[in-house]
GROMACS .gro file of C-alpha atoms in nm:
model
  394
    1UNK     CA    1   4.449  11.586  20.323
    2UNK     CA    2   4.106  11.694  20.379
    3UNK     CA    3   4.020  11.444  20.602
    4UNK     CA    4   4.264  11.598  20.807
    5UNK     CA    5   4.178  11.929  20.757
    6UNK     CA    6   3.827  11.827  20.853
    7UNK     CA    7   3.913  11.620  21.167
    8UNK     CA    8   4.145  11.947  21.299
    9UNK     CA    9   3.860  12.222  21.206
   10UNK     CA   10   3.640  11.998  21.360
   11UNK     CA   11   3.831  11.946  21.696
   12UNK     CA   12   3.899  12.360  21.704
   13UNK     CA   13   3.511  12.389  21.740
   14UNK     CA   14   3.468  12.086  21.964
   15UNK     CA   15   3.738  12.306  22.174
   16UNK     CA   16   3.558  12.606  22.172
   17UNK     CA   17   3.202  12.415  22.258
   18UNK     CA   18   3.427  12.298  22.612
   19UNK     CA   19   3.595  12.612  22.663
   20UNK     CA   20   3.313  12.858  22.581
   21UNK     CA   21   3.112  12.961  22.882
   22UNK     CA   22   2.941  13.246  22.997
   23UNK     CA   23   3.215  13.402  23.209
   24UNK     CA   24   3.484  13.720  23.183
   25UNK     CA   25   3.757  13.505  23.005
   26UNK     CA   26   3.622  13.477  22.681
   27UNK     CA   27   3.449  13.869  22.664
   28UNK     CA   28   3.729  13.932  22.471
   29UNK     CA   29   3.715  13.774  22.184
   30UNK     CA   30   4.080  13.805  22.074
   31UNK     CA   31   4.310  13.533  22.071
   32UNK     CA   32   4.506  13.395  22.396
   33UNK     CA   33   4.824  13.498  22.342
   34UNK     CA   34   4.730  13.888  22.302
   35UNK     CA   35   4.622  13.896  22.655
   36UNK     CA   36   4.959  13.721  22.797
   37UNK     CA   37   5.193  13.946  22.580
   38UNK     CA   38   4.940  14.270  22.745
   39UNK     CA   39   5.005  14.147  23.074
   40UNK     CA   40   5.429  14.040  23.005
   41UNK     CA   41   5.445  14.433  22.904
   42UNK     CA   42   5.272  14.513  23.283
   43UNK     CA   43   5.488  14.279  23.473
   44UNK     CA   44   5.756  14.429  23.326
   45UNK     CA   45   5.666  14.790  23.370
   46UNK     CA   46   5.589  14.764  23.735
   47UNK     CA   47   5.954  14.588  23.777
   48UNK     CA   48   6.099  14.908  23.647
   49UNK     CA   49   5.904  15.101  23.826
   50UNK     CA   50   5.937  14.922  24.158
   51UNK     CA   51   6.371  14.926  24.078
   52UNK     CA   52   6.389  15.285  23.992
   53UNK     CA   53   6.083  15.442  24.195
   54UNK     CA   54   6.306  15.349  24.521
   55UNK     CA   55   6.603  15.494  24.386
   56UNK     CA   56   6.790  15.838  24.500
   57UNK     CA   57   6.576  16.023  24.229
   58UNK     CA   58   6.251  15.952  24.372
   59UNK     CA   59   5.937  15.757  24.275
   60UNK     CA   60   5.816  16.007  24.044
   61UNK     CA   61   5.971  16.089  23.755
   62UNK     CA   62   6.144  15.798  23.645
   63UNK     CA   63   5.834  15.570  23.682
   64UNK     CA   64   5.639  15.804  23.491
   65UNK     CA   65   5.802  15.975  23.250
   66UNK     CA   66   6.088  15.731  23.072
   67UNK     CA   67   5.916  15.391  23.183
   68UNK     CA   68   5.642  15.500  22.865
   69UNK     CA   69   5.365  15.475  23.138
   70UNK     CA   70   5.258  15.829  23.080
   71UNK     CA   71   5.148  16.055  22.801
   72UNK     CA   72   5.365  15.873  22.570
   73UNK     CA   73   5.161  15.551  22.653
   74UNK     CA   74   4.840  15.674  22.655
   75UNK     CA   75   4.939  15.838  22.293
   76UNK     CA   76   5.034  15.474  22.134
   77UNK     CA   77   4.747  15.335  22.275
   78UNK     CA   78   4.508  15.548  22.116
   79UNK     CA   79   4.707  15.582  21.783
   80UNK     CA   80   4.672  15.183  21.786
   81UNK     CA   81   4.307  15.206  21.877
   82UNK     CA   82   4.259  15.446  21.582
   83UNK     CA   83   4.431  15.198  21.351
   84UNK     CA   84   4.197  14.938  21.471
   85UNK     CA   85   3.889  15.132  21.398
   86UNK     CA   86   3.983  15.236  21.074
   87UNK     CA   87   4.046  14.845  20.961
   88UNK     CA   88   3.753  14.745  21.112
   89UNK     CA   89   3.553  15.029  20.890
   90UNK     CA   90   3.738  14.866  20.608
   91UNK     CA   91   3.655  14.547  20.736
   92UNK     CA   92   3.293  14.615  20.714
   93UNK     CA   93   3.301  14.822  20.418
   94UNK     CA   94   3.424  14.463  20.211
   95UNK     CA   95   3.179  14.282  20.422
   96UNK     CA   96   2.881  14.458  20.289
   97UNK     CA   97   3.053  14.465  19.931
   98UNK     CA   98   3.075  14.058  19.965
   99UNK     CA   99   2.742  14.051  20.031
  100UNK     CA  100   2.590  14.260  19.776
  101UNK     CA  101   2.827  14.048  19.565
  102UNK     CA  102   2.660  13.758  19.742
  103UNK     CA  103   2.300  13.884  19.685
  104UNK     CA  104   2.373  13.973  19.311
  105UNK     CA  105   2.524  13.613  19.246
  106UNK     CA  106   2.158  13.479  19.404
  107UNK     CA  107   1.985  13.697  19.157
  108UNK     CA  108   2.224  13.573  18.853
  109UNK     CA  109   2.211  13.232  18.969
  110UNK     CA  110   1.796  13.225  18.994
  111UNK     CA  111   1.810  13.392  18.612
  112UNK     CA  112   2.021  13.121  18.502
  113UNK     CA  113   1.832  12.859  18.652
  114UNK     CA  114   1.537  12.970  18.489
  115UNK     CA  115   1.687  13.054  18.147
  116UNK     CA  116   1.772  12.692  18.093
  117UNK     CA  117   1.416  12.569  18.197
  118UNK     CA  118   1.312  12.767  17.966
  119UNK     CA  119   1.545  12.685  17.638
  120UNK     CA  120   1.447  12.357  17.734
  121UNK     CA  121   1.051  12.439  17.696
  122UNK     CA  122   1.127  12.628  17.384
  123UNK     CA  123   1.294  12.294  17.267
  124UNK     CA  124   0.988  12.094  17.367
  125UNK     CA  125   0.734  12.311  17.213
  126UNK     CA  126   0.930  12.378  16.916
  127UNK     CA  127   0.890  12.001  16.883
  128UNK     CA  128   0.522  11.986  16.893
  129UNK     CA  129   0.485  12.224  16.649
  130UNK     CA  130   0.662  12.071  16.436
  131UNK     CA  131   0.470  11.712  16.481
  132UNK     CA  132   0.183  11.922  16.474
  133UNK     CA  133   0.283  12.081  16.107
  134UNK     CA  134   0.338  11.717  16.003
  135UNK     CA  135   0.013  11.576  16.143
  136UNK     CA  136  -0.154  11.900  15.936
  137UNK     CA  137  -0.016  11.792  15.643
  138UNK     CA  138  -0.075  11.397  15.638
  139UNK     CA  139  -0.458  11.553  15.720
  140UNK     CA  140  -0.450  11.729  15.426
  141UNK     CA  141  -0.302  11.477  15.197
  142UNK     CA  142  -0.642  11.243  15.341
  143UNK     CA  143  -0.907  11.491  15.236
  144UNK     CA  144  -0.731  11.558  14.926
  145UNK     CA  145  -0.762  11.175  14.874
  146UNK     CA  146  -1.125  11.190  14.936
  147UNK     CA  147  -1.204  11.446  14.695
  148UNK     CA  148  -0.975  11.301  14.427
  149UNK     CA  149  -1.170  10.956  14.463
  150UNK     CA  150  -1.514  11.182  14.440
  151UNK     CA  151  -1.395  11.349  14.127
  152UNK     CA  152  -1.314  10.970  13.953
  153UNK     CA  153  -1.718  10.867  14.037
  154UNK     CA  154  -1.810  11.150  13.805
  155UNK     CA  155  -1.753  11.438  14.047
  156UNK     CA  156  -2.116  11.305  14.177
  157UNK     CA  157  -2.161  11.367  14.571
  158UNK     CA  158  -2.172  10.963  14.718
  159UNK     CA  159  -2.541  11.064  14.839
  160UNK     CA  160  -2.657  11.105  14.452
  161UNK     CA  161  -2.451  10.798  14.338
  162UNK     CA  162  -2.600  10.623  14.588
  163UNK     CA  163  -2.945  10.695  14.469
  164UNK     CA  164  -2.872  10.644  14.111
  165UNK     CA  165  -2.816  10.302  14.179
  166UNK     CA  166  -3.067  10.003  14.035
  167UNK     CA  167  -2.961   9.742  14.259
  168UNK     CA  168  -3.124   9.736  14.614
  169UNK     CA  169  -2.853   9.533  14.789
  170UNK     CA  170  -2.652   9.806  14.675
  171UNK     CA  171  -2.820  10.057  14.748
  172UNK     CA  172  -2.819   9.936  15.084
  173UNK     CA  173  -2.483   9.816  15.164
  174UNK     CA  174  -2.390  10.185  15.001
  175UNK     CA  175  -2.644  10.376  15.270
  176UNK     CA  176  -2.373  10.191  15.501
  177UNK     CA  177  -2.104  10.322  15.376
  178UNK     CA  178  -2.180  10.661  15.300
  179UNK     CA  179  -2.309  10.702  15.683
  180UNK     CA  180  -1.917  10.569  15.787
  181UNK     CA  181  -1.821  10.792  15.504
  182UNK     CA  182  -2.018  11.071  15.642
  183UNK     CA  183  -1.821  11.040  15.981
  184UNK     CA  184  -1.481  10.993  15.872
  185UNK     CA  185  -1.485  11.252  15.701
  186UNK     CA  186  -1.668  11.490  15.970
  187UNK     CA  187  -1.383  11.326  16.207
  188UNK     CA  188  -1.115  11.404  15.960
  189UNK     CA  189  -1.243  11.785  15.928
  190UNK     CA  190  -1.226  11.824  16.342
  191UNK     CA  191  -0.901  11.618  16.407
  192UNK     CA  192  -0.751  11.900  16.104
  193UNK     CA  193  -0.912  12.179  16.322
  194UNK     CA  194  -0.789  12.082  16.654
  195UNK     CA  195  -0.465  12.030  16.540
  196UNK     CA  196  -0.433  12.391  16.373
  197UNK     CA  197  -0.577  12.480  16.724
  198UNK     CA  198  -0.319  12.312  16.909
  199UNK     CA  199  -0.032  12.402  16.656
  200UNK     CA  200  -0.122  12.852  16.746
  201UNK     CA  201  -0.136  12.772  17.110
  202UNK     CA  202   0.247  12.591  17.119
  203UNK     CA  203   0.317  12.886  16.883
  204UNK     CA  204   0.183  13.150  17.077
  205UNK     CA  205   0.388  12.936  17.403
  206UNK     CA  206   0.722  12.939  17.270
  207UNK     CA  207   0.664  13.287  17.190
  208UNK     CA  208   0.610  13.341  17.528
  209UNK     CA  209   0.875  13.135  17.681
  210UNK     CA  210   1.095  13.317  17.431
  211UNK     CA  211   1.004  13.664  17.576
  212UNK     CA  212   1.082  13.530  17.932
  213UNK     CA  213   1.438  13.421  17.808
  214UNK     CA  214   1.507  13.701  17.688
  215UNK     CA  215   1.421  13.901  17.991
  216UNK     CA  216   1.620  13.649  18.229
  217UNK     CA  217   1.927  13.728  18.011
  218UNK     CA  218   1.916  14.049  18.032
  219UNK     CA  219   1.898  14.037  18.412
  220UNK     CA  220   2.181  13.758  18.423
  221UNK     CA  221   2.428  14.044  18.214
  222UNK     CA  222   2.277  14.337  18.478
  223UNK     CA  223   2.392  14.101  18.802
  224UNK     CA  224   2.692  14.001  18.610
  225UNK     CA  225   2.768  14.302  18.594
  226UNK     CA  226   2.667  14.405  18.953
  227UNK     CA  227   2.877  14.082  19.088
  228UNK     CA  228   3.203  14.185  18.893
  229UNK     CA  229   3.190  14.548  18.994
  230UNK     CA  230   3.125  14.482  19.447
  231UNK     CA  231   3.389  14.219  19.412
  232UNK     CA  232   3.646  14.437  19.243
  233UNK     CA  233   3.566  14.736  19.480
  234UNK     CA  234   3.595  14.483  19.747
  235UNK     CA  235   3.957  14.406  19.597
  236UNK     CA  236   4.084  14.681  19.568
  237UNK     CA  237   4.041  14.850  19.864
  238UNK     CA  238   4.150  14.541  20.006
  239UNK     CA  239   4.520  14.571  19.784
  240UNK     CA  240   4.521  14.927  19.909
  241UNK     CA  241   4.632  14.795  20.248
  242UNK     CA  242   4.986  14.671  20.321
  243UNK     CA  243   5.051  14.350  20.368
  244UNK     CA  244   5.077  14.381  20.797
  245UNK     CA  245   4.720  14.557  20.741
  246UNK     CA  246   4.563  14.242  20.522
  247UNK     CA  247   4.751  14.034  20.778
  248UNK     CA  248   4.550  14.238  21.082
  249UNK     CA  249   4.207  14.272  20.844
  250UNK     CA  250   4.205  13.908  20.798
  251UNK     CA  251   4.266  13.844  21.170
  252UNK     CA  252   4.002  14.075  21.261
  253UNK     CA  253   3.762  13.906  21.034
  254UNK     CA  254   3.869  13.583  21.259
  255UNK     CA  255   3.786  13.700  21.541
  256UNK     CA  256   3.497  13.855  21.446
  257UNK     CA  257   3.348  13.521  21.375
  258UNK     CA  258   3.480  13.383  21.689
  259UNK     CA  259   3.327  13.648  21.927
  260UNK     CA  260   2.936  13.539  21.705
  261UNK     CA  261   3.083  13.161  21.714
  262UNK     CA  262   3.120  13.183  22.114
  263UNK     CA  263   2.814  13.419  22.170
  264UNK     CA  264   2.575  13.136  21.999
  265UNK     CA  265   2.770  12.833  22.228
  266UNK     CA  266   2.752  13.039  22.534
  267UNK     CA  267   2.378  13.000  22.469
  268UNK     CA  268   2.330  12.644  22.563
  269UNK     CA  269   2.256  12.536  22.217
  270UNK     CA  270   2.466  12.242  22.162
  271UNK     CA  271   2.280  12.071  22.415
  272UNK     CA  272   1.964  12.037  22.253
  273UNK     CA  273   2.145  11.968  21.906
  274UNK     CA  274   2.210  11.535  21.937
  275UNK     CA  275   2.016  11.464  21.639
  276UNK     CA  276   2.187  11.154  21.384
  277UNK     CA  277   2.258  11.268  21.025
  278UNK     CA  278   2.029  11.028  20.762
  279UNK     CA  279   2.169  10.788  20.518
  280UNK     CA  280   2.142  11.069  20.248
  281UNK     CA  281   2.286  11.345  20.514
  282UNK     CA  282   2.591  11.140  20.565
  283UNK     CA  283   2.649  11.138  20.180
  284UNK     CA  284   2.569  11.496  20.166
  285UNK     CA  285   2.804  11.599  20.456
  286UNK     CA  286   3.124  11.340  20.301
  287UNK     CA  287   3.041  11.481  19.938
  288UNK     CA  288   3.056  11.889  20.114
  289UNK     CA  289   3.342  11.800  20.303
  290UNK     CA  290   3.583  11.630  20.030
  291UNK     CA  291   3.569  11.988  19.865
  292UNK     CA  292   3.766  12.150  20.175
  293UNK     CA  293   3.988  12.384  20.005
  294UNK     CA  294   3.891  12.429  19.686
  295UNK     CA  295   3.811  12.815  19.559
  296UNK     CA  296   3.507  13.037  19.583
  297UNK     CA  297   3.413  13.129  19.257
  298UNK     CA  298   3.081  13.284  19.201
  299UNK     CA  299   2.786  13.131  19.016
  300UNK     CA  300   3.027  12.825  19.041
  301UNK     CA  301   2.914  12.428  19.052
  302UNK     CA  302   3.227  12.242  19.073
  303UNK     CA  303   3.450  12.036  19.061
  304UNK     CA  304   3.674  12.240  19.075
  305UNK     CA  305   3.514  12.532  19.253
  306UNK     CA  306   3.216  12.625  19.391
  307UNK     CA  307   2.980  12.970  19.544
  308UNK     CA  308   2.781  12.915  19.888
  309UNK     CA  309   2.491  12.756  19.727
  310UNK     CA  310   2.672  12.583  19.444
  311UNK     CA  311   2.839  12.378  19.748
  312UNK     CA  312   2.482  12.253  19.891
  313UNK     CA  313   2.267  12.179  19.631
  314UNK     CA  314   2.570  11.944  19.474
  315UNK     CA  315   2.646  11.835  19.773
  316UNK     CA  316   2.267  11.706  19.843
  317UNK     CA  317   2.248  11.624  19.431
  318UNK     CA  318   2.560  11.349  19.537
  319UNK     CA  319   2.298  11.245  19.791
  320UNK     CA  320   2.051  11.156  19.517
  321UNK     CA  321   1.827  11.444  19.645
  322UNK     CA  322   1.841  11.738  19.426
  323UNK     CA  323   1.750  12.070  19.553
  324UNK     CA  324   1.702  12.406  19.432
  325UNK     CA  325   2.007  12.580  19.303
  326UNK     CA  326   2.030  12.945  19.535
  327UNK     CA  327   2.026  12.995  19.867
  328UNK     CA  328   1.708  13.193  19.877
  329UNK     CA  329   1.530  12.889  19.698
  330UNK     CA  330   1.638  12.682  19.904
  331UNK     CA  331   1.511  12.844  20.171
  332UNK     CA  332   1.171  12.925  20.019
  333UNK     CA  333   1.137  12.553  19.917
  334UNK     CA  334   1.237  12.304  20.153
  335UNK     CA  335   1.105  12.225  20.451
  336UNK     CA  336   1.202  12.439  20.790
  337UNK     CA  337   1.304  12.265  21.109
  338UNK     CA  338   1.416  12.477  21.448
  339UNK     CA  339   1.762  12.520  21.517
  340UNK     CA  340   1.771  12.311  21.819
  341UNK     CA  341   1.620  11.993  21.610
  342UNK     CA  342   1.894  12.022  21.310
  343UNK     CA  343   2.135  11.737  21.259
  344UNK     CA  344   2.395  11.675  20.993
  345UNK     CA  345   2.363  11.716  20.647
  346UNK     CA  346   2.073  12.008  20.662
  347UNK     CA  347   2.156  12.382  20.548
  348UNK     CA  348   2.200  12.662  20.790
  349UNK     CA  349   2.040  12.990  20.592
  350UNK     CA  350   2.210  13.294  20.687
  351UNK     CA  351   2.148  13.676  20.696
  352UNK     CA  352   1.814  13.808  20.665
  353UNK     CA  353   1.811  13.788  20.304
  354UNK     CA  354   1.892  13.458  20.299
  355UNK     CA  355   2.196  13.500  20.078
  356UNK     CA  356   2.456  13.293  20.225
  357UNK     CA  357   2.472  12.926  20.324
  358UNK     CA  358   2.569  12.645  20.511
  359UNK     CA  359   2.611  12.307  20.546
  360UNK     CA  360   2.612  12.193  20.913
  361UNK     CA  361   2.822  11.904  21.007
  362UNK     CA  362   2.768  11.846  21.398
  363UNK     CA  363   2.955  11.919  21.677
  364UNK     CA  364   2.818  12.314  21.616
  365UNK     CA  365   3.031  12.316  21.276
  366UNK     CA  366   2.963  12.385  20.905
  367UNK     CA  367   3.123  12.342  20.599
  368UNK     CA  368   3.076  12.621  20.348
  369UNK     CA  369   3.189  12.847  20.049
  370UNK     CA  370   3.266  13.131  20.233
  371UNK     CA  371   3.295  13.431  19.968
  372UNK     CA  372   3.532  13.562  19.693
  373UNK     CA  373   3.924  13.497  19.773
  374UNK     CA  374   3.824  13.241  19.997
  375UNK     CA  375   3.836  12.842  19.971
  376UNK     CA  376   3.577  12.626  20.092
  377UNK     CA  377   3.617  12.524  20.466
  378UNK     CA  378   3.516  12.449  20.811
  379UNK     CA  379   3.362  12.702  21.028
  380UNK     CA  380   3.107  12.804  21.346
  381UNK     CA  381   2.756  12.690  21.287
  382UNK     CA  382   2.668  13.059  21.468
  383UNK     CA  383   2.984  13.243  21.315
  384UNK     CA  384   2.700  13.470  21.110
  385UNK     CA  385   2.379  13.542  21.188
  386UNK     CA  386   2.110  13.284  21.134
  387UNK     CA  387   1.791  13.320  20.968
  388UNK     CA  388   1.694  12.973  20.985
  389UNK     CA  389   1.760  12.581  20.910
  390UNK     CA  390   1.589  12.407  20.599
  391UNK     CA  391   1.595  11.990  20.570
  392UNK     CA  392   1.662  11.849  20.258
  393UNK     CA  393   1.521  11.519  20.279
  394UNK     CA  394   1.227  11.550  20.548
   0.00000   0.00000   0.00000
């Protein structure tokens, strides 16, 4: 099923890549059959007026006034133009909520990311210090051996047994091992100091890394928070529409993209974009593209749903190349490569906050995660604005 629903998305924008060429036919970016049904209405009104204009009442009135070519007209035109502006306000009104939404669940995502690193450091130093008590303690239990074993020689010093003794082989074979004494012990003392040293810096660490968690929670409940609030004012005023209106909204949002989608073929890109997907783009691209209708869900990874950047950096994970996790990370991080030199498999980074993205599949399509109430899919590679193209695994 999604093979399918690849191949026909793919074969729409192959069709707009012929079709799409500088010229009057496609200024208007709305579809086909809204220009034939404009111009069946105009045949029709000039064959009334043409019938009745000849007639024994004269060409005026009749082909004026009850053909609706008049005021009448005129008034339903700009009543429907009227309409059409005020859906498009709302149109861009839940645009700009999505993306806030969008921006927010960057933000939340980035927290998140580096909230686990840090658990994870916690866990690690936490660790040390505890080998580091333990190595404390078997230090302790070694000097405390040493100065029991002093005590049982009399509680004399090894330098003044040493000289007490009458026997010179002794007394040399002792000056031995009082010197190896001597430095055991000094190396026993420092190992015991180091350690302590070692054990307050992990503390001080974790204490540290604690502090940071903390204060990437409390930003991941603030975006939370932000995200839940622009999606649900997106939503509502959304439901507030009838259901022709969501019909119209949605097909306005269509053709919105197609009007960017044919403005960035018009261009003459395609023809400098020929460039073979790698081994690890093609698994990428097939790993993107099985998840074709399955939901947007923010701050989501799979399987069973994903956000915009949630999409790529599994995706490219499948791949056995894992990249960052948000879309502004990934665009900060991996390597940038024009427009005209992308090929299959890399990530198209869109807006100017880099808060949206993409994953291109050739033939001037992506696959992506579009935004809240929508499923994954197959789109224009220049259906939104593009800030620029990053390459996984250059």
């Amino acid at each position: 099923m999604n093979r399918r629903r690849c191949a026909a998305a793919i074969t729409l924008v192959c069709a707009l890549t012929v079709l799409t060429v500088p010229t009057a036919a496609y200024a208007d970016p709305r579809p086909p059959h809204s220009g034939s049904a404009d111009s069946g209405a105009a045949d029709s009104g000039s064959k009334r007026s043409g019938s009745k204009g000849s007639g024994s009442d004269g060409s005026g009135s009749d082909g004026s006034g009850s053909d609706g070519s008049g005021s009448d007209g005129s008034g339903s035109d700009g009543s429907r133009s009227a309409d059409t502006d005020r859906l498009q306000a709302v149109r861009q009104k839940i645009d700009d909520l999505y993306r806030q939404a969008g921006s927010a669940t960057d933000a939340y995502n980035l927290a998140k990311e580096q909230s686990e690193k840090q658990s994870s450091e916690i866990v690690k130093l936490a660790q040390r210090i505890v080998r580091g008590q333990s190595k404390i303690s078997a230090l302790k239990k070694a000097a405390g051996a040493e100065a029991r074993a002093q005590y049982r020689d009399s509680g004399l010093p090894p330098a003044a047994q040493l000289m007490l003794s009458g026997d010179p082989d002794s007394f040399l074979d002792g000056a031995d091992r009082l010197r190896s004494g001597q430095q055991a012990q000094k190396n026993l003392l420092a190992e015991m100091d180091q350690t302590q040293k070692d054990l307050t810096a992990y503390t001080q660490d974790a204490a540290d890394q604690w502090q940071k968690l903390e204060s990437n929670r409390k930003k991941q409940a603030k975006n939370k928070k932000d995200i839940e609030q622009k999606i649900e004012a997106a939503k509502k005023l959304e439901s507030g529409l009838a259901k022709k209106e969501r019909a119209r909204l949605k097909k306005l949002e269509e053709e919105q993209e197609f009007k960017a989608q044919t403005a960035w073929l018009s261009s003459g890109i395609l023809k400098e974009i020929n460039n073979k997907a790698s081994a690890e783009g093609k698994k990428a691209v097939k790993f993107a593209t099985d998840q074709i209708g399955k939901p947007y869900v923010w701050g989501a990874t799979g399987p069973k749903s994903y956000d915009c950047s949630g999409l790529t950096s599994q995706a490219w994970a499948a791949a056995g190349n894992p990249i960052p996790r948000t879309s502004q990370e990934q665009w900060k991080q991996l390597p940038h490569v024009p427009v005209k030199d992308m090929r299959p498999g890399d990530l198209i980074i869109y807006f100017s906050d880099a808060t949206h993205v993409g994953m291109y599949i050739g033939d001037g399509a992506m696959v992506n995660a579009p935004r809240p109430g929508r499923d994954v899919t197959i789109g224009g590679a220049g259906s939104m604005p593009i800030l620029g193209v990053v390459r996984p695994d250059k």
